Amino acid sequence: FYNSQISLTGLSHQLLSWLGSVSYSVYLLHPLVFRATHVVRNLFRNNDNIASGNPDVYWPVFIAALCGTLILSHFSYYFLEKPLAQKR
């Protein structure tokens, strides 16, 4: 049906395969991680850089939340989803 001329090899294939396996965990956990990041950021609202929405502070916080989501999703997949799926 679909004949793709694009060949994924090596690291890009492994990365996309891993992302596909943890994608459901990312979907479930990203609101929790981003909400927790928002709460922590509000704790430090006395800092003018964070309170003003300074983009120099926004992007590091966003990247930290994204990395946290991916790390938690990895552990969730390998220690919760995969073992529970094998028991079925």
mmCIF file of C-alpha atoms in Angstrom:
data_model
loop_
_atom_site.group_PDB
_atom_site.id
_atom_site.type_symbol
_atom_site.label_atom_id
_atom_site.label_comp_id
_atom_site.label_asym_id
_atom_site.label_seq_id
_atom_site.Cartn_x
_atom_site.Cartn_y
_atom_site.Cartn_z
ATOM 1 C CA PHE A 1 0.000 0.000 0.000
ATOM 2 C CA TYR A 2 2.664 2.515 0.989
ATOM 3 C CA ASN A 3 6.147 2.361 -0.478
ATOM 4 C CA SER A 4 8.512 4.629 1.418
ATOM 5 C CA GLN A 5 11.891 5.543 0.001
ATOM 6 C CA ILE A 6 13.085 6.797 3.404
ATOM 7 C CA SER A 7 15.324 4.400 5.269
ATOM 8 C CA LEU A 8 15.906 4.942 8.963
ATOM 9 C CA THR A 9 19.044 3.330 10.259
ATOM 10 C CA GLY A 10 21.112 3.454 13.373
ATOM 11 C CA LEU A 11 20.467 5.943 16.123
ATOM 12 C CA SER A 12 17.493 7.713 14.528
ATOM 13 C CA HIS A 13 15.638 4.402 14.163
ATOM 14 C CA GLN A 14 16.374 3.435 17.776
ATOM 15 C CA LEU A 15 15.322 6.849 19.063
ATOM 16 C CA LEU A 16 12.034 6.784 17.160
ATOM 17 C CA SER A 17 11.388 3.201 18.244
ATOM 18 C CA TRP A 18 11.970 4.143 21.884
ATOM 19 C CA LEU A 19 9.772 7.231 21.555
ATOM 20 C CA GLY A 20 7.027 5.076 20.081
ATOM 21 C CA SER A 21 7.225 2.631 22.976
ATOM 22 C CA VAL A 22 6.987 5.341 25.656
ATOM 23 C CA SER A 23 4.520 7.563 23.802
ATOM 24 C CA TYR A 24 1.490 6.478 25.833
ATOM 25 C CA SER A 25 3.334 7.220 29.074
ATOM 26 C CA VAL A 26 4.344 10.620 27.698
ATOM 27 C CA TYR A 27 0.698 11.262 26.870
ATOM 28 C CA LEU A 28 -0.407 10.337 30.394
ATOM 29 C CA LEU A 29 2.403 11.936 32.389
ATOM 30 C CA HIS A 30 3.111 15.204 30.591
ATOM 31 C CA PRO A 31 0.224 17.135 32.213
ATOM 32 C CA LEU A 32 1.411 16.059 35.671
ATOM 33 C CA VAL A 33 5.031 17.009 35.052
ATOM 34 C CA PHE A 34 4.192 20.323 33.424
ATOM 35 C CA ARG A 35 1.756 21.140 36.241
ATOM 36 C CA ALA A 36 4.399 20.292 38.849
ATOM 37 C CA THR A 37 6.864 22.508 36.987
ATOM 38 C CA HIS A 38 4.306 25.320 37.027
ATOM 39 C CA VAL A 39 3.788 24.913 40.789
ATOM 40 C CA VAL A 40 7.534 24.946 41.464
ATOM 41 C CA ARG A 41 7.938 27.996 39.244
ATOM 42 C CA ASN A 42 5.199 29.778 41.220
ATOM 43 C CA LEU A 43 7.055 29.050 44.460
ATOM 44 C CA PHE A 44 9.870 31.211 43.148
ATOM 45 C CA ARG A 45 7.653 34.062 41.933
ATOM 46 C CA ASN A 46 9.624 36.513 44.091
ATOM 47 C CA ASN A 47 12.364 36.239 41.491
ATOM 48 C CA ASP A 48 11.581 38.952 38.921
ATOM 49 C CA ASN A 49 13.044 36.970 36.008
ATOM 50 C CA ILE A 50 10.632 34.085 36.504
ATOM 51 C CA ALA A 51 7.630 36.198 37.418
ATOM 52 C CA SER A 52 7.982 38.419 34.370
ATOM 53 C CA GLY A 53 7.858 35.492 31.967
ATOM 54 C CA ASN A 54 11.379 36.198 30.766
ATOM 55 C CA PRO A 55 12.054 33.897 27.771
ATOM 56 C CA ASP A 56 15.574 33.331 29.070
ATOM 57 C CA VAL A 57 13.965 31.538 32.007
ATOM 58 C CA TYR A 58 10.987 29.996 30.177
ATOM 59 C CA TRP A 59 12.946 27.770 27.794
ATOM 60 C CA PRO A 60 15.176 26.128 30.426
ATOM 61 C CA VAL A 61 12.087 25.389 32.524
ATOM 62 C CA PHE A 62 10.269 23.972 29.489
ATOM 63 C CA ILE A 63 13.252 21.802 28.525
ATOM 64 C CA ALA A 64 13.562 20.555 32.110
ATOM 65 C CA ALA A 65 9.862 19.631 32.119
ATOM 66 C CA LEU A 66 10.213 17.879 28.775
ATOM 67 C CA CYS A 67 13.247 15.901 29.959
ATOM 68 C CA GLY A 68 11.451 15.048 33.202
ATOM 69 C CA THR A 69 8.465 13.801 31.224
ATOM 70 C CA LEU A 70 10.648 11.601 29.034
ATOM 71 C CA ILE A 71 12.559 10.169 32.008
ATOM 72 C CA LEU A 72 9.390 9.405 33.986
ATOM 73 C CA SER A 73 7.777 7.930 30.882
ATOM 74 C CA HIS A 74 10.782 5.666 30.355
ATOM 75 C CA PHE A 75 10.569 4.295 33.885
ATOM 76 C CA SER A 76 6.800 4.033 33.724
ATOM 77 C CA TYR A 77 6.976 2.009 30.534
ATOM 78 C CA TYR A 78 9.707 -0.390 31.624
ATOM 79 C CA PHE A 79 8.606 -0.863 35.243
ATOM 80 C CA LEU A 80 4.802 -0.609 34.974
ATOM 81 C CA GLU A 81 3.401 -0.974 31.471
ATOM 82 C CA LYS A 82 5.681 -3.682 30.138
ATOM 83 C CA PRO A 83 5.504 -6.010 33.189
ATOM 84 C CA LEU A 84 1.727 -5.619 33.381
ATOM 85 C CA ALA A 85 1.375 -6.355 29.676
ATOM 86 C CA GLN A 86 3.447 -9.525 30.046
ATOM 87 C CA LYS A 87 1.147 -10.807 32.807
ATOM 88 C CA ARG A 88 -1.871 -10.688 30.493
#
